[in-house]
Short mmCIF file of C-alpha atoms and ligand atoms in Angstrom, two decimals:
data_model
loop_
_atom_site.label_atom_id
_atom_site.label_comp_id
_atom_site.label_asym_id
_atom_site.label_seq_id
_atom_site.Cartn_x
_atom_site.Cartn_y
_atom_site.Cartn_z
CA UNK A 1 -59.64 13.11 -189.87
CA UNK A 2 -61.01 16.21 -191.64
CA UNK A 3 -60.19 16.75 -195.30
CA UNK A 4 -58.01 19.73 -194.34
CA UNK A 5 -56.08 17.60 -191.84
CA UNK A 6 -55.54 14.96 -194.53
CA UNK A 7 -54.27 17.64 -196.94
CA UNK A 8 -51.93 18.96 -194.24
CA UNK A 9 -50.60 15.40 -193.86
CA UNK A 10 -49.89 15.27 -197.63
CA UNK A 11 -47.91 18.52 -197.36
CA UNK A 12 -45.88 17.05 -194.50
CA UNK A 13 -45.26 13.87 -196.48
CA UNK A 14 -43.90 15.83 -199.46
CA UNK A 15 -41.38 17.47 -197.14
CA UNK A 16 -40.55 14.20 -195.33
CA UNK A 17 -40.15 12.32 -198.64
CA UNK A 18 -37.74 15.02 -199.86
CA UNK A 19 -39.50 15.37 -203.21
CA UNK A 20 -37.46 17.39 -205.77
CA UNK A 21 -34.76 18.43 -203.24
CA UNK A 22 -33.24 20.97 -205.64
CA UNK A 23 -36.52 22.82 -206.10
CA UNK A 24 -37.16 22.60 -202.37
CA UNK A 25 -33.77 24.19 -201.68
CA UNK A 26 -34.30 27.14 -204.04
CA UNK A 27 -37.95 27.77 -203.05
CA UNK A 28 -39.11 29.75 -200.02
CA UNK A 29 -41.71 27.17 -199.09
CA UNK A 30 -44.02 24.41 -200.25
CA UNK A 31 -47.25 25.57 -201.89
CA UNK A 32 -49.71 22.68 -201.56
CA UNK A 33 -53.07 24.22 -202.37
CA UNK A 34 -55.77 26.53 -201.13
CA UNK A 35 -59.51 26.97 -201.08
CA UNK A 36 -62.39 24.71 -200.16
CA UNK A 37 -61.52 21.02 -199.70
CA UNK A 38 -65.25 20.21 -199.91
CA UNK A 39 -65.59 21.84 -203.34
CA UNK A 40 -66.91 19.89 -206.33
CA UNK A 41 -64.35 21.59 -208.59
CA UNK A 42 -60.56 21.46 -208.35
CA UNK A 43 -58.39 23.74 -210.50
CA UNK A 44 -54.86 22.60 -211.28
CA UNK A 45 -52.15 24.98 -212.52
CA UNK A 46 -48.49 24.37 -213.29
CA UNK A 47 -46.25 25.56 -210.49
CA UNK A 48 -46.03 28.45 -208.03
CA UNK A 49 -44.55 31.76 -209.21
CA UNK A 50 -42.81 34.44 -207.17
CA UNK A 51 -45.82 35.69 -205.19
CA UNK A 52 -47.10 32.18 -204.55
CA UNK A 53 -43.66 31.16 -203.29
CA UNK A 54 -43.60 34.11 -200.90
CA UNK A 55 -47.18 33.73 -199.63
CA UNK A 56 -47.41 29.93 -199.64
CA UNK A 57 -50.66 29.94 -201.64
CA UNK A 58 -51.35 29.17 -205.31
CA UNK A 59 -52.55 31.82 -207.75
CA UNK A 60 -52.16 34.92 -205.59
CA UNK A 61 -50.18 36.96 -208.15
CA UNK A 62 -51.24 38.54 -211.45
CA UNK A 63 -52.48 35.23 -212.92
CA UNK A 64 -54.43 34.64 -209.72
CA UNK A 65 -56.19 38.02 -209.90
CA UNK A 66 -57.10 37.27 -213.50
CA UNK A 67 -58.35 33.83 -212.51
CA UNK A 68 -60.58 35.43 -209.86
CA UNK A 69 -61.96 37.74 -212.55
CA UNK A 70 -62.71 34.73 -214.78
CA UNK A 71 -64.43 32.96 -211.86
CA UNK A 72 -66.53 36.10 -211.38
CA UNK A 73 -67.83 35.77 -214.97
CA UNK A 74 -69.55 32.52 -213.90
CA UNK A 75 -70.65 33.78 -210.48
CA UNK A 76 -68.02 31.84 -208.56
CA UNK A 77 -65.44 32.81 -205.97
CA UNK A 78 -62.27 31.24 -204.68
CA UNK A 79 -64.16 29.85 -201.69
CA UNK A 80 -66.20 27.74 -204.12
CA UNK A 81 -63.18 25.88 -205.49
CA UNK A 82 -60.01 24.14 -204.37
CA UNK A 83 -56.88 25.16 -206.28
CA UNK A 84 -53.46 23.59 -206.55
CA UNK A 85 -50.55 23.05 -208.93
CA UNK A 86 -48.83 19.99 -210.34
CA UNK A 87 -45.46 21.07 -208.98
CA UNK A 88 -45.54 22.36 -205.42
CA UNK A 89 -42.27 24.34 -205.30
CA UNK A 90 -41.45 27.39 -207.42
CA UNK A 91 -39.08 26.49 -210.28
CA UNK A 92 -36.14 28.95 -210.43
CA UNK A 93 -36.86 32.03 -212.60
CA UNK A 94 -40.36 30.64 -213.28
CA UNK A 95 -39.00 28.19 -215.85
CA UNK A 96 -41.37 25.44 -217.08
CA UNK A 97 -41.56 22.44 -214.76
CA UNK A 98 -39.36 19.55 -216.02
CA UNK A 99 -40.92 16.15 -216.85
CA UNK A 100 -39.23 14.45 -213.87
CA UNK A 101 -40.48 17.19 -211.53
CA UNK A 102 -44.06 16.77 -212.74
CA UNK A 103 -43.71 12.99 -212.38
CA UNK A 104 -42.34 13.30 -208.84
CA UNK A 105 -45.38 15.28 -207.66
CA UNK A 106 -48.04 13.24 -209.45
CA UNK A 107 -48.69 10.73 -206.60
CA UNK A 108 -49.23 13.62 -204.18
CA UNK A 109 -51.62 15.33 -206.60
CA UNK A 110 -53.51 12.04 -206.85
CA UNK A 111 -53.65 11.87 -203.05
CA UNK A 112 -55.08 15.40 -202.95
CA UNK A 113 -57.80 14.37 -205.42
CA UNK A 114 -58.46 11.20 -203.42
CA UNK A 115 -59.11 13.34 -200.33
CA UNK A 116 -61.19 16.02 -202.04
CA UNK A 117 -63.16 13.70 -204.38
CA UNK A 118 -64.04 16.44 -206.89
CA UNK A 119 -66.57 15.91 -209.66
CA UNK A 120 -64.80 18.27 -212.07
CA UNK A 121 -61.08 18.92 -212.54
CA UNK A 122 -60.23 22.09 -214.46
CA UNK A 123 -56.70 21.93 -215.82
CA UNK A 124 -55.00 25.26 -216.50
CA UNK A 125 -52.45 25.06 -219.30
CA UNK A 126 -50.97 22.17 -221.23
CA UNK A 127 -48.68 20.85 -218.49
CA UNK A 128 -51.63 20.29 -216.22
CA UNK A 129 -53.83 18.85 -218.97
CA UNK A 130 -51.11 16.43 -220.10
CA UNK A 131 -50.90 14.93 -216.60
CA UNK A 132 -54.37 13.48 -217.18
CA UNK A 133 -54.77 13.53 -220.96
CA UNK A 134 -51.24 12.94 -222.25
CA UNK A 135 -52.06 12.58 -225.94
CA UNK A 136 -54.20 15.64 -226.44
CA UNK A 137 -53.30 19.10 -227.69
CA UNK A 138 -54.75 22.00 -225.74
CA UNK A 139 -55.32 24.08 -228.88
CA UNK A 140 -57.65 21.33 -230.14
CA UNK A 141 -59.54 20.36 -226.98
CA UNK A 142 -59.72 23.45 -224.72
CA UNK A 143 -63.22 23.95 -223.35
CA UNK A 144 -64.25 20.33 -224.15
CA UNK A 145 -65.18 18.30 -221.07
CA UNK A 146 -63.69 14.77 -220.99
CA UNK A 147 -65.03 12.06 -218.71
CA UNK A 148 -62.13 10.02 -217.32
CA UNK A 149 -61.48 7.36 -214.69
CA UNK A 150 -58.43 8.24 -212.63
CA UNK A 151 -56.73 5.37 -210.88
CA UNK A 152 -55.63 6.43 -207.44
CA UNK A 153 -52.19 5.40 -206.32
CA UNK A 154 -53.07 4.08 -202.88
CA UNK A 155 -55.30 1.41 -204.27
CA UNK A 156 -55.15 0.48 -207.92
CA UNK A 157 -58.68 -0.95 -207.67
CA UNK A 158 -59.91 2.43 -206.57
CA UNK A 159 -60.86 4.83 -209.34
CA UNK A 160 -62.20 8.34 -209.26
CA UNK A 161 -64.58 9.23 -212.06
CA UNK A 162 -64.23 12.88 -212.93
CA UNK A 163 -64.84 15.26 -215.77
CA UNK A 164 -61.64 16.96 -216.87
CA UNK A 165 -62.11 20.36 -218.45
CA UNK A 166 -58.90 21.56 -220.14
CA UNK A 167 -58.55 25.35 -220.22
CA UNK A 168 -55.75 27.62 -221.36
CA UNK A 169 -53.56 28.96 -218.58
CA UNK A 170 -54.75 32.43 -217.48
CA UNK A 171 -51.22 33.79 -217.95
CA UNK A 172 -51.50 33.01 -221.68
CA UNK A 173 -54.70 35.05 -221.95
CA UNK A 174 -53.66 37.92 -219.72
CA UNK A 175 -52.42 40.27 -222.41
CA UNK A 176 -54.06 38.71 -225.45
CA UNK A 177 -57.66 39.88 -226.10
CA UNK A 178 -58.48 36.94 -228.39
CA UNK A 179 -57.28 34.35 -225.88
CA UNK A 180 -59.06 36.27 -223.16
CA UNK A 181 -62.40 35.84 -224.92
CA UNK A 182 -61.61 32.16 -225.52
CA UNK A 183 -60.96 31.75 -221.79
CA UNK A 184 -64.22 33.53 -220.89
CA UNK A 185 -66.09 31.23 -223.31
CA UNK A 186 -64.36 28.15 -221.88
CA UNK A 187 -65.08 29.20 -218.28
CA UNK A 188 -68.78 29.34 -219.21
CA UNK A 189 -68.62 25.56 -219.75
CA UNK A 190 -67.89 24.99 -216.02
CA UNK A 191 -71.46 25.70 -214.74
CA UNK A 192 -72.90 23.71 -217.65
CA UNK A 193 -70.84 20.67 -216.67
CA UNK A 194 -71.70 21.13 -212.97
CA UNK A 195 -75.43 21.29 -213.73
CA UNK A 196 -75.29 18.21 -215.90
CA UNK A 197 -73.49 16.25 -213.19
CA UNK A 198 -75.93 17.26 -210.47
CA UNK A 199 -78.93 15.96 -212.44
N1 URA B 201 -49.27 30.00 -212.27
C1 URA B 201 -49.51 28.71 -211.90
O1 URA B 201 -49.58 27.81 -212.73
N2 URA B 201 -49.68 28.48 -210.62
C2 URA B 201 -49.65 29.42 -209.69
O2 URA B 201 -49.84 29.09 -208.53
C3 URA B 201 -49.42 30.74 -210.10
C4 URA B 201 -49.22 31.00 -211.39
#
């Protein structure tokens, strides 16, 4: 089965398993992920917003445009990455995802990573970072690559070694020039990490 077909099967399983039925009922549709399933880098945001909910794709609204701009600063495009969120349905009024909602989607996020087998996982915002690095504070570790072994749910013997790069969420930097420069500086770490891994 192709990687895309396996990802489609994960989307179907989320619906069949009735994950977070309240969010599913208020959302327009499931937003699993988008981009290149063969990419070496996976970006993980928090949850879909209004535009993502309507279009069924992550990061297509204002934050998404800004993210594309940031990718451009390191010579990358959306086709070079795979992008997803922790929570796959839009929370009402764009509220923060609740702990039980993040927990409910974690096994499916792990399955996505198991299929894609990325070398680098870029987390956007603290919710996403804390899924993998629960004890760290984003203000202290943003832009610092961390090598971790992720245990994959389908086989506890099976681990995926990845570099996690925690970044601020683009929405936080959108209207704040200082944060914007921080995000540009942190994005510049991505090609450095990629080059190091390829050696
Ligand atoms: N913010 C996110 O975290 N994810 C999206 O898909 C859009 C905005």
